[in-house]
Amino acid sequence: MTVYKNALMRNCSQLKDILVKDGKIAKIADSGTISSENSEKIDLNGRLVCEPYCDPHIHLDYVFTAASFGENSTGTLFDGIASWSDSKSTLTPEIIKERAKKGLLEQLLGGTQYIRTHVDVTDPKLTGLKAMLELREEVKDYADIQIVAFPQEGMYSYKGGEELVEEALKMGADCVGAIPHFEYTAEMGTRSVKKAVELAVKYNKLVDVHCDETDDDMSRFVEVLAYEAMDNGIGEKTTASHTCAMGSYNNAYAFKLFKLLKRSGISFISCPTENIHLQGRYDNYPKRRGLTRVKEMLDDNINVCFAQDSICDPWYPLGNGNLMYVLDAGFHICHLTAPQYMNRALDLITSNGAKTLHLGDSYYLREGNPASFIVIDAKNDFDALRNRAQVLMSVRNGKLLFRKEAPSFGEESLSGYFKMQ
Ligand code: FE2
């Protein structure tokens, strides 16, 4: 048994103690009211405790390929795909798994425990999928990984793409993917979205479509996805990733679209660091930001969350798996710097991501649930966002994954002059 003492939980002014027994949260009570005799005691000193971060969109089969694959000199999505396509045959499951483990470790050290990774299945050997299926099993004590059968080069533009997606689902992928804006024609794009929903229903899987990841305001596959998901009764199991074109839609169309999006119940994922980098590349000035309408979705109670997407791959040369940096970028780019957003900032990398991943009630920090949580070096959401606060501790099913010391920032030597407490 372990008692985590003096925990500051989100939206709760009184410190709490958390009793962990047999991997579960046995009790949460006011600080000092849980007997800690015969228990290990860990004093959290009033630091913020919350559910682990969720990264609902990453490509673990691509991580750390930027240096060895051809340079994406234009910085566009399409040249990223071309670079990947030219070089991916050189990879083996062993190489992919080794790099993915390195990327996953960075994610874990940033406080993430729930991950959805898209795996390129436009490969007759399904090399990446085999690597990810092994990895998902090997790391289950550290992270929950969902795998998306993602046809990077198109479900129809790549010969046999549809069959490879279906094969990946049979082999154990959790979600159906698609990339309609990359297909050769709009008709093929629409067909790919309909097929993704059809396969999800057939195999009882989730759906996550790379949807309208372009500044082209005529890319409108999100309406097809929302309608098909709603019509098939799987809105809550469906996600539209990116939807960058929504940042370029005219307001009259967006107004009509939002009614459908809300009714459909689908979730949205925005990848702020990656899409501010990839989009706007065909603009001179003014340059578009290329992100979806995150603020408007939050205002309309449409579920939206942030994700990392890339760690050093042909699409984005940076990224380190730390969602706090992604959150920071997203808040700036999406104009979320008003109190009503900042005071709930962590929702975008915790509960909203959990809803997208369809994790259910067991995700939450409640008595009887698995003891999986993180400790953040902050007092509240605003403080965490402003300071890009570090995750000091990560606990999963009652086991301590890691513990870091909080930085002192030289407070002792400065305290005399600045009268720090
Ligand atoms: Fe992606």
CSV table of C-alpha atoms and ligand atoms in Angstrom, one decimal:
chain,number,residue,atom,x,y,z
A,1,MET,CA,0.0,0.0,0.0
A,2,THR,CA,1.2,3.5,-0.7
A,3,VAL,CA,-0.3,6.8,0.5
A,4,TYR,CA,0.4,9.8,-1.8
A,5,LYS,CA,0.1,12.6,0.7
A,6,ASN,CA,-0.9,16.3,0.1
A,7,ALA,CA,-2.0,16.0,-3.5
A,8,LEU,CA,-3.6,19.0,-5.1
A,9,MET,CA,-6.3,17.7,-7.5
A,10,ARG,CA,-7.7,19.7,-10.3
A,11,ASN,CA,-10.5,22.1,-9.4
A,12,CYS,CA,-10.2,21.3,-5.7
A,13,SER,CA,-8.8,23.7,-3.2
A,14,GLN,CA,-8.2,21.3,-0.3
A,15,LEU,CA,-5.2,19.0,-0.3
A,16,LYS,CA,-6.0,15.3,-0.5
A,17,ASP,CA,-4.3,12.0,0.3
A,18,ILE,CA,-4.6,9.1,-2.2
A,19,LEU,CA,-4.4,5.5,-0.9
A,20,VAL,CA,-3.2,3.1,-3.5
A,21,LYS,CA,-3.7,-0.7,-2.9
A,22,ASP,CA,-3.3,-3.6,-5.3
A,23,GLY,CA,-2.9,-1.2,-8.3
A,24,LYS,CA,-6.1,0.6,-7.6
A,25,ILE,CA,-7.2,3.8,-6.0
A,26,ALA,CA,-8.5,2.5,-2.7
A,27,LYS,CA,-9.4,5.9,-1.2
A,28,ILE,CA,-9.2,9.6,-1.8
A,29,ALA,CA,-9.7,11.7,1.4
A,30,ASP,CA,-8.8,15.0,3.0
A,31,SER,CA,-5.1,15.4,3.7
A,32,GLY,CA,-4.1,13.7,7.0
A,33,THR,CA,-7.3,11.6,7.4
A,34,ILE,CA,-5.9,8.3,5.9
A,35,SER,CA,-3.9,6.2,8.3
A,36,SER,CA,-0.5,5.6,6.7
A,37,GLU,CA,0.8,3.1,9.2
A,38,ASN,CA,2.3,0.0,7.4
A,39,SER,CA,2.2,2.0,4.1
A,40,GLU,CA,4.8,3.6,2.0
A,41,LYS,CA,4.4,7.4,2.2
A,42,ILE,CA,5.1,9.8,-0.7
A,43,ASP,CA,4.6,13.5,0.1
A,44,LEU,CA,3.6,15.4,-3.0
A,45,ASN,CA,3.9,18.8,-1.2
A,46,GLY,CA,0.8,20.3,-2.7
A,47,ARG,CA,1.6,19.6,-6.3
A,48,LEU,CA,-1.0,19.1,-9.0
A,49,VAL,CA,-2.1,15.5,-9.6
A,50,CYS,CA,-4.2,14.5,-12.6
A,51,GLU,CA,-4.9,11.7,-15.0
A,52,PRO,CA,-2.0,10.8,-17.4
A,53,TYR,CA,-1.6,12.7,-20.6
A,54,CYS,CA,-3.2,11.2,-23.8
A,55,ASP,CA,-1.4,11.5,-27.1
A,56,PRO,CA,-4.1,10.5,-29.5
A,57,HIS,CA,-2.2,11.0,-32.7
A,58,ILE,CA,1.5,10.0,-33.3
A,59,HIS,CA,3.3,8.0,-36.0
A,60,LEU,CA,5.6,5.8,-34.0
A,61,ASP,CA,6.7,3.9,-37.1
A,62,TYR,CA,8.1,7.2,-38.5
A,63,VAL,CA,10.0,8.6,-35.5
A,64,PHE,CA,13.7,9.6,-36.0
A,65,THR,CA,13.7,9.0,-39.7
A,66,ALA,CA,14.2,12.7,-40.6
A,67,ALA,CA,18.0,12.4,-40.6
A,68,SER,CA,18.3,9.3,-42.7
A,69,PHE,CA,15.5,9.9,-45.2
A,70,GLY,CA,15.7,12.6,-48.0
A,71,GLU,CA,15.3,16.2,-46.8
A,72,ASN,CA,11.8,17.7,-47.2
A,73,SER,CA,13.1,21.0,-48.5
A,74,THR,CA,9.6,22.5,-49.2
A,75,GLY,CA,8.2,21.5,-45.8
A,76,THR,CA,4.9,20.4,-47.3
A,77,LEU,CA,2.8,17.4,-46.5
A,78,PHE,CA,3.0,16.1,-50.0
A,79,ASP,CA,6.9,16.2,-50.1
A,80,GLY,CA,6.9,14.6,-46.7
A,81,ILE,CA,4.9,11.7,-48.1
A,82,ALA,CA,7.2,11.5,-51.2
A,83,SER,CA,10.3,11.3,-49.0
A,84,TRP,CA,8.8,8.6,-46.9
A,85,SER,CA,7.6,6.6,-49.9
A,86,ASP,CA,11.1,6.7,-51.5
A,87,SER,CA,12.8,5.4,-48.4
A,88,LYS,CA,10.4,3.2,-46.4
A,89,SER,CA,11.4,0.0,-48.1
A,90,THR,CA,14.8,0.2,-46.4
A,91,LEU,CA,13.2,-0.3,-42.9
A,92,THR,CA,12.9,-3.6,-41.1
A,93,PRO,CA,10.5,-4.4,-38.2
A,94,GLU,CA,13.6,-4.4,-35.9
A,95,ILE,CA,14.7,-0.9,-36.9
A,96,ILE,CA,11.2,0.5,-36.7
A,97,LYS,CA,10.6,-1.0,-33.2
A,98,GLU,CA,13.9,0.3,-31.9
A,99,ARG,CA,13.2,3.8,-33.0
A,100,ALA,CA,9.6,3.6,-31.8
A,101,LYS,CA,10.8,2.6,-28.3
A,102,LYS,CA,13.0,5.6,-28.2
A,103,GLY,CA,10.1,7.9,-29.2
A,104,LEU,CA,7.8,6.1,-26.8
A,105,LEU,CA,10.2,6.6,-23.9
A,106,GLU,CA,10.2,10.4,-24.6
A,107,GLN,CA,6.4,10.3,-24.5
A,108,LEU,CA,6.4,8.4,-21.2
A,109,LEU,CA,8.9,10.8,-19.6
A,110,GLY,CA,6.6,13.6,-20.6
A,111,GLY,CA,3.7,12.1,-18.6
A,112,THR,CA,1.8,10.3,-21.4
A,113,GLN,CA,0.4,6.8,-20.9
A,114,TYR,CA,-2.3,6.6,-23.6
A,115,ILE,CA,-1.3,6.7,-27.2
A,116,ARG,CA,-2.9,6.2,-30.6
A,117,THR,CA,-0.3,5.5,-33.3
A,118,HIS,CA,-1.1,5.6,-37.0
A,119,VAL,CA,0.9,2.8,-38.9
A,120,ASP,CA,1.5,3.0,-42.6
A,121,VAL,CA,-0.2,-0.1,-44.1
A,122,THR,CA,0.5,0.8,-47.7
A,123,ASP,CA,3.2,-1.8,-47.8
A,124,PRO,CA,2.6,-5.3,-49.0
A,125,LYS,CA,4.8,-6.7,-46.2
A,126,LEU,CA,3.0,-4.7,-43.5
A,127,THR,CA,6.4,-4.1,-41.9
A,128,GLY,CA,5.4,-1.2,-39.6
A,129,LEU,CA,2.3,-2.9,-38.5
A,130,LYS,CA,4.1,-6.1,-37.4
A,131,ALA,CA,6.6,-3.9,-35.5
A,132,MET,CA,3.8,-2.0,-33.7
A,133,LEU,CA,1.7,-5.1,-32.9
A,134,GLU,CA,4.8,-6.5,-31.1
A,135,LEU,CA,5.5,-3.2,-29.4
A,136,ARG,CA,1.9,-2.8,-28.2
A,137,GLU,CA,2.2,-6.1,-26.4
A,138,GLU,CA,5.7,-5.6,-25.0
A,139,VAL,CA,5.1,-2.2,-23.5
A,140,LYS,CA,1.6,-2.7,-22.1
A,141,ASP,CA,2.9,-2.3,-18.5
A,142,TYR,CA,4.0,1.2,-19.5
A,143,ALA,CA,1.5,2.5,-21.9
A,144,ASP,CA,-1.8,1.7,-23.7
A,145,ILE,CA,-1.3,1.8,-27.4
A,146,GLN,CA,-4.0,1.9,-30.0
A,147,ILE,CA,-3.0,1.1,-33.6
A,148,VAL,CA,-4.6,2.8,-36.6
A,149,ALA,CA,-4.5,0.9,-40.0
A,150,PHE,CA,-3.4,4.0,-41.9
A,151,PRO,CA,-3.0,3.9,-45.7
A,152,GLN,CA,-0.4,6.7,-45.9
A,153,GLU,CA,-0.2,6.5,-49.7
A,154,GLY,CA,-4.0,6.3,-50.2
A,155,MET,CA,-6.7,3.6,-49.8
A,156,TYR,CA,-7.3,3.8,-53.6
A,157,SER,CA,-4.4,5.8,-55.0
A,158,TYR,CA,-2.1,3.0,-53.7
A,159,LYS,CA,-2.8,-0.2,-55.5
A,160,GLY,CA,-4.3,-2.7,-53.1
A,161,GLY,CA,-4.6,-0.1,-50.3
A,162,GLU,CA,-8.1,-1.1,-49.3
A,163,GLU,CA,-7.2,-4.7,-49.0
A,164,LEU,CA,-4.1,-3.9,-46.9
A,165,VAL,CA,-6.2,-1.8,-44.5
A,166,GLU,CA,-8.7,-4.7,-44.0
A,167,GLU,CA,-5.8,-7.2,-43.6
A,168,ALA,CA,-4.3,-4.9,-40.9
A,169,LEU,CA,-7.7,-4.9,-39.0
A,170,LYS,CA,-7.8,-8.7,-39.1
A,171,MET,CA,-4.3,-8.8,-37.7
A,172,GLY,CA,-5.2,-6.7,-34.7
A,173,ALA,CA,-5.2,-3.0,-35.5
A,174,ASP,CA,-7.7,-1.1,-33.3
A,175,CYS,CA,-8.8,1.7,-35.7
A,176,VAL,CA,-9.5,2.3,-39.4
A,177,GLY,CA,-7.6,5.1,-41.0
A,178,ALA,CA,-7.9,7.0,-44.3
A,179,ILE,CA,-6.4,10.0,-46.1
A,180,PRO,CA,-9.1,11.3,-48.4
A,181,HIS,CA,-7.4,14.7,-49.3
A,182,PHE,CA,-4.4,12.7,-50.7
A,183,GLU,CA,-6.4,10.5,-53.0
A,184,TYR,CA,-6.1,11.3,-56.7
A,185,THR,CA,-9.7,12.4,-57.1
A,186,ALA,CA,-12.4,13.8,-54.8
A,187,GLU,CA,-14.6,10.7,-55.7
A,188,MET,CA,-11.8,8.4,-54.4
A,189,GLY,CA,-11.5,10.5,-51.3
A,190,THR,CA,-15.2,10.2,-50.5
A,191,ARG,CA,-15.1,6.5,-51.3
A,192,SER,CA,-12.2,6.0,-48.8
A,193,VAL,CA,-14.1,7.7,-46.0
A,194,LYS,CA,-17.2,5.6,-46.6
A,195,LYS,CA,-15.1,2.5,-46.7
A,196,ALA,CA,-13.3,3.4,-43.4
A,197,VAL,CA,-16.7,3.7,-41.7
A,198,GLU,CA,-18.0,0.5,-43.3
A,199,LEU,CA,-14.9,-1.5,-42.2
A,200,ALA,CA,-15.2,0.0,-38.7
A,201,VAL,CA,-18.8,-1.3,-38.4
A,202,LYS,CA,-17.9,-4.7,-40.0
A,203,TYR,CA,-15.0,-5.3,-37.6
A,204,ASN,CA,-16.2,-3.3,-34.6
A,205,LYS,CA,-13.3,-0.9,-34.6
A,206,LEU,CA,-12.7,2.8,-34.0
A,207,VAL,CA,-12.2,5.3,-36.9
A,208,ASP,CA,-9.5,8.0,-37.2
A,209,VAL,CA,-9.2,9.7,-40.5
A,210,HIS,CA,-6.4,12.1,-41.5
A,211,CYS,CA,-9.0,14.5,-42.9
A,212,ASP,CA,-8.6,17.7,-44.9
A,213,GLU,CA,-4.9,18.2,-43.9
A,214,THR,CA,-4.5,21.0,-46.4
A,215,ASP,CA,-5.1,24.7,-46.9
A,216,ASP,CA,-7.5,23.9,-49.8
A,217,ASP,CA,-10.8,25.4,-48.8
A,218,MET,CA,-12.5,23.0,-51.2
A,219,SER,CA,-11.3,19.9,-49.2
A,220,ARG,CA,-14.5,19.0,-47.4
A,221,PHE,CA,-14.3,15.4,-46.5
A,222,VAL,CA,-15.0,16.1,-42.9
A,223,GLU,CA,-18.7,16.5,-43.8
A,224,VAL,CA,-18.7,13.1,-45.4
A,225,LEU,CA,-17.0,11.5,-42.3
A,226,ALA,CA,-19.3,13.2,-39.8
A,227,TYR,CA,-22.4,12.2,-41.8
A,228,GLU,CA,-21.3,8.6,-42.4
A,229,ALA,CA,-20.3,8.1,-38.7
A,230,MET,CA,-23.7,9.6,-37.6
A,231,ASP,CA,-25.7,7.6,-40.0
A,232,ASN,CA,-24.0,4.3,-38.9
A,233,GLY,CA,-24.3,5.1,-35.2
A,234,ILE,CA,-20.6,5.3,-34.5
A,235,GLY,CA,-20.1,9.0,-34.0
A,236,GLU,CA,-18.5,8.6,-30.6
A,237,LYS,CA,-16.1,6.0,-32.0
A,238,THR,CA,-15.0,8.3,-34.8
A,239,THR,CA,-12.3,11.0,-35.0
A,240,ALA,CA,-11.3,13.5,-37.6
A,241,SER,CA,-7.6,14.3,-37.3
A,242,HIS,CA,-6.1,17.6,-38.5
A,243,THR,CA,-9.1,19.2,-40.5
A,244,CYS,CA,-6.7,22.0,-41.3
A,245,ALA,CA,-8.9,23.1,-44.3
A,246,MET,CA,-11.5,24.2,-41.7
A,247,GLY,CA,-9.2,27.2,-41.0
A,248,SER,CA,-9.8,28.3,-44.6
A,249,TYR,CA,-13.5,27.6,-44.9
A,250,ASN,CA,-15.8,30.6,-45.3
A,251,ASN,CA,-17.9,31.3,-42.3
A,252,ALA,CA,-21.2,30.6,-44.1
A,253,TYR,CA,-20.1,27.0,-44.8
A,254,ALA,CA,-18.5,26.5,-41.4
A,255,PHE,CA,-21.8,27.6,-39.7
A,256,LYS,CA,-23.7,24.9,-41.6
A,257,LEU,CA,-20.9,22.3,-41.1
A,258,PHE,CA,-20.8,22.9,-37.3
A,259,LYS,CA,-24.4,21.8,-36.9
A,260,LEU,CA,-23.6,18.5,-38.5
A,261,LEU,CA,-20.3,18.1,-36.5
A,262,LYS,CA,-22.1,18.6,-33.2
A,263,ARG,CA,-25.0,16.3,-34.1
A,264,SER,CA,-22.6,13.5,-35.3
A,265,GLY,CA,-20.7,13.3,-31.9
A,266,ILE,CA,-17.3,12.8,-33.6
A,267,SER,CA,-14.1,14.0,-32.0
A,268,PHE,CA,-11.3,16.2,-33.4
A,269,ILE,CA,-7.6,16.2,-33.0
A,270,SER,CA,-5.4,19.2,-33.8
A,271,CYS,CA,-1.6,18.9,-34.1
A,272,PRO,CA,-0.5,22.5,-33.6
A,273,THR,CA,3.3,22.2,-33.9
A,274,GLU,CA,3.2,20.0,-37.0
A,275,ASN,CA,0.4,21.9,-38.8
A,276,ILE,CA,1.8,25.4,-38.2
A,277,HIS,CA,4.9,23.9,-39.8
A,278,LEU,CA,3.3,22.1,-42.7
A,279,GLN,CA,0.5,24.5,-43.7
A,280,GLY,CA,0.7,27.9,-45.2
A,281,ARG,CA,3.5,26.7,-47.4
A,282,TYR,CA,1.7,27.7,-50.7
A,283,ASP,CA,0.8,31.1,-49.3
A,284,ASN,CA,2.9,34.3,-49.8
A,285,TYR,CA,1.6,36.9,-47.4
A,286,PRO,CA,-0.7,36.9,-45.5
A,287,LYS,CA,0.1,33.3,-44.5
A,288,ARG,CA,-2.6,31.1,-43.0
A,289,ARG,CA,-2.0,29.3,-39.7
A,290,GLY,CA,-3.5,26.1,-41.1
A,291,LEU,CA,-5.1,24.9,-37.9
A,292,THR,CA,-8.6,23.7,-37.4
A,293,ARG,CA,-11.2,25.8,-35.5
A,294,VAL,CA,-10.2,24.6,-32.0
A,295,LYS,CA,-11.7,27.6,-30.1
A,296,GLU,CA,-15.0,27.4,-31.9
A,297,MET,CA,-15.2,23.7,-31.2
A,298,LEU,CA,-14.6,24.3,-27.5
A,299,ASP,CA,-17.2,27.0,-27.5
A,300,ASP,CA,-19.7,24.6,-29.2
A,301,ASN,CA,-19.0,21.7,-26.9
A,302,ILE,CA,-17.5,19.6,-29.7
A,303,ASN,CA,-14.8,17.3,-28.4
A,304,VAL,CA,-11.3,18.4,-29.5
A,305,CYS,CA,-7.8,17.6,-28.2
A,306,PHE,CA,-4.2,18.2,-29.1
A,307,ALA,CA,-1.5,15.7,-30.2
A,308,GLN,CA,2.2,15.5,-31.1
A,309,ASP,CA,1.9,13.7,-34.5
A,310,SER,CA,5.6,13.6,-35.4
A,311,ILE,CA,8.9,13.2,-33.7
A,312,CYS,CA,11.8,14.0,-36.1
A,313,ASP,CA,10.3,12.6,-39.3
A,314,PRO,CA,10.0,13.8,-43.0
A,315,TRP,CA,6.9,15.9,-42.0
A,316,TYR,CA,8.3,17.7,-39.0
A,317,PRO,CA,12.0,17.8,-38.0
A,318,LEU,CA,11.4,18.6,-34.3
A,319,GLY,CA,9.0,17.2,-31.6
A,320,ASN,CA,10.0,15.4,-28.4
A,321,GLY,CA,6.8,13.7,-27.3
A,322,ASN,CA,6.3,16.2,-24.5
A,323,LEU,CA,2.6,17.3,-24.8
A,324,MET,CA,3.2,20.4,-22.6
A,325,TYR,CA,5.1,22.0,-25.5
A,326,VAL,CA,2.3,21.0,-27.9
A,327,LEU,CA,-0.3,22.5,-25.5
A,328,ASP,CA,1.7,25.7,-25.3
A,329,ALA,CA,1.9,26.1,-29.1
A,330,GLY,CA,-1.8,25.2,-29.5
A,331,PHE,CA,-2.9,27.9,-27.0
A,332,HIS,CA,-0.9,30.5,-28.8
A,333,ILE,CA,-1.9,29.6,-32.4
A,334,CYS,CA,-5.6,29.0,-31.6
A,335,HIS,CA,-6.0,32.2,-29.6
A,336,LEU,CA,-7.0,30.4,-26.5
A,337,THR,CA,-5.4,32.9,-24.1
A,338,ALA,CA,-8.6,33.8,-22.2
A,339,PRO,CA,-9.3,32.6,-18.7
A,340,GLN,CA,-12.1,30.2,-19.6
A,341,TYR,CA,-9.7,28.2,-21.8
A,342,MET,CA,-6.5,28.6,-19.8
A,343,ASN,CA,-8.2,27.5,-16.5
A,344,ARG,CA,-9.0,24.2,-18.2
A,345,ALA,CA,-5.9,23.9,-20.4
A,346,LEU,CA,-5.1,20.4,-19.3
A,347,ASP,CA,-8.4,19.1,-20.7
A,348,LEU,CA,-6.8,19.3,-24.2
A,349,ILE,CA,-4.2,16.7,-23.3
A,350,THR,CA,-6.1,14.7,-20.8
A,351,SER,CA,-9.9,14.2,-20.6
A,352,ASN,CA,-10.6,15.4,-24.2
A,353,GLY,CA,-8.0,13.0,-25.5
A,354,ALA,CA,-9.4,10.2,-23.4
A,355,LYS,CA,-12.8,10.8,-24.9
A,356,THR,CA,-11.3,10.7,-28.3
A,357,LEU,CA,-9.5,7.4,-27.5
A,358,HIS,CA,-12.8,6.1,-26.2
A,359,LEU,CA,-11.2,5.1,-22.9
A,360,GLY,CA,-14.3,5.2,-20.7
A,361,ASP,CA,-14.7,5.9,-17.0
A,362,SER,CA,-11.7,3.8,-15.8
A,363,TYR,CA,-9.4,6.6,-17.1
A,364,TYR,CA,-10.4,9.0,-14.4
A,365,LEU,CA,-8.8,9.5,-11.0
A,366,ARG,CA,-11.6,8.0,-8.8
A,367,GLU,CA,-11.9,5.5,-6.1
A,368,GLY,CA,-12.0,2.0,-7.4
A,369,ASN,CA,-10.3,2.9,-10.7
A,370,PRO,CA,-6.7,1.9,-11.7
A,371,ALA,CA,-4.1,4.0,-9.9
A,372,SER,CA,-2.7,5.7,-13.0
A,373,PHE,CA,-1.9,9.4,-12.6
A,374,ILE,CA,0.8,12.0,-13.0
A,375,VAL,CA,2.2,14.7,-10.7
A,376,ILE,CA,2.8,18.1,-12.3
A,377,ASP,CA,5.1,20.8,-10.9
A,378,ALA,CA,2.3,23.3,-10.8
A,379,LYS,CA,-0.6,24.5,-8.6
A,380,ASN,CA,-3.3,24.6,-11.3
A,381,ASP,CA,-4.0,24.4,-15.1
A,382,PHE,CA,-3.0,28.1,-15.7
A,383,ASP,CA,0.2,27.7,-13.7
A,384,ALA,CA,1.1,24.5,-15.6
A,385,LEU,CA,0.4,26.2,-19.0
A,386,ARG,CA,2.3,29.4,-18.2
A,387,ASN,CA,5.4,27.6,-16.9
A,388,ARG,CA,5.2,24.6,-19.3
A,389,ALA,CA,5.4,22.7,-16.1
A,390,GLN,CA,7.3,19.4,-15.9
A,391,VAL,CA,5.8,16.1,-15.0
A,392,LEU,CA,7.6,15.0,-11.8
A,393,MET,CA,6.1,11.6,-11.4
A,394,SER,CA,4.1,9.1,-13.3
A,395,VAL,CA,2.2,6.2,-11.7
A,396,ARG,CA,0.6,3.4,-13.7
A,397,ASN,CA,-1.6,0.7,-12.1
A,398,GLY,CA,0.0,1.6,-8.8
A,399,LYS,CA,3.6,1.2,-10.0
A,400,LEU,CA,5.9,4.2,-10.1
A,401,LEU,CA,7.1,4.6,-13.7
A,402,PHE,CA,9.5,7.5,-12.9
A,403,ARG,CA,10.1,10.2,-10.4
A,404,LYS,CA,12.1,13.5,-11.0
A,405,GLU,CA,13.2,16.1,-8.6
A,406,ALA,CA,11.7,19.6,-9.1
A,407,PRO,CA,14.2,22.2,-10.3
A,408,SER,CA,15.2,24.7,-7.6
A,409,PHE,CA,15.7,27.6,-10.0
A,410,GLY,CA,18.4,29.0,-7.6
A,411,GLU,CA,15.8,30.2,-5.2
A,412,GLU,CA,18.0,30.0,-2.2
A,413,SER,CA,20.7,32.3,-3.5
A,414,LEU,CA,18.2,34.8,-4.8
A,415,SER,CA,15.7,34.8,-1.9
A,416,GLY,CA,17.5,37.5,0.1
A,417,TYR,CA,17.3,40.2,-2.6
A,418,PHE,CA,13.9,39.2,-4.0
A,419,LYS,CA,12.4,38.2,-0.6
A,420,MET,CA,11.1,34.9,-2.0
A,421,GLN,CA,9.2,32.7,0.4
B,1,FE2,FE,-0.6,12.2,-38.8
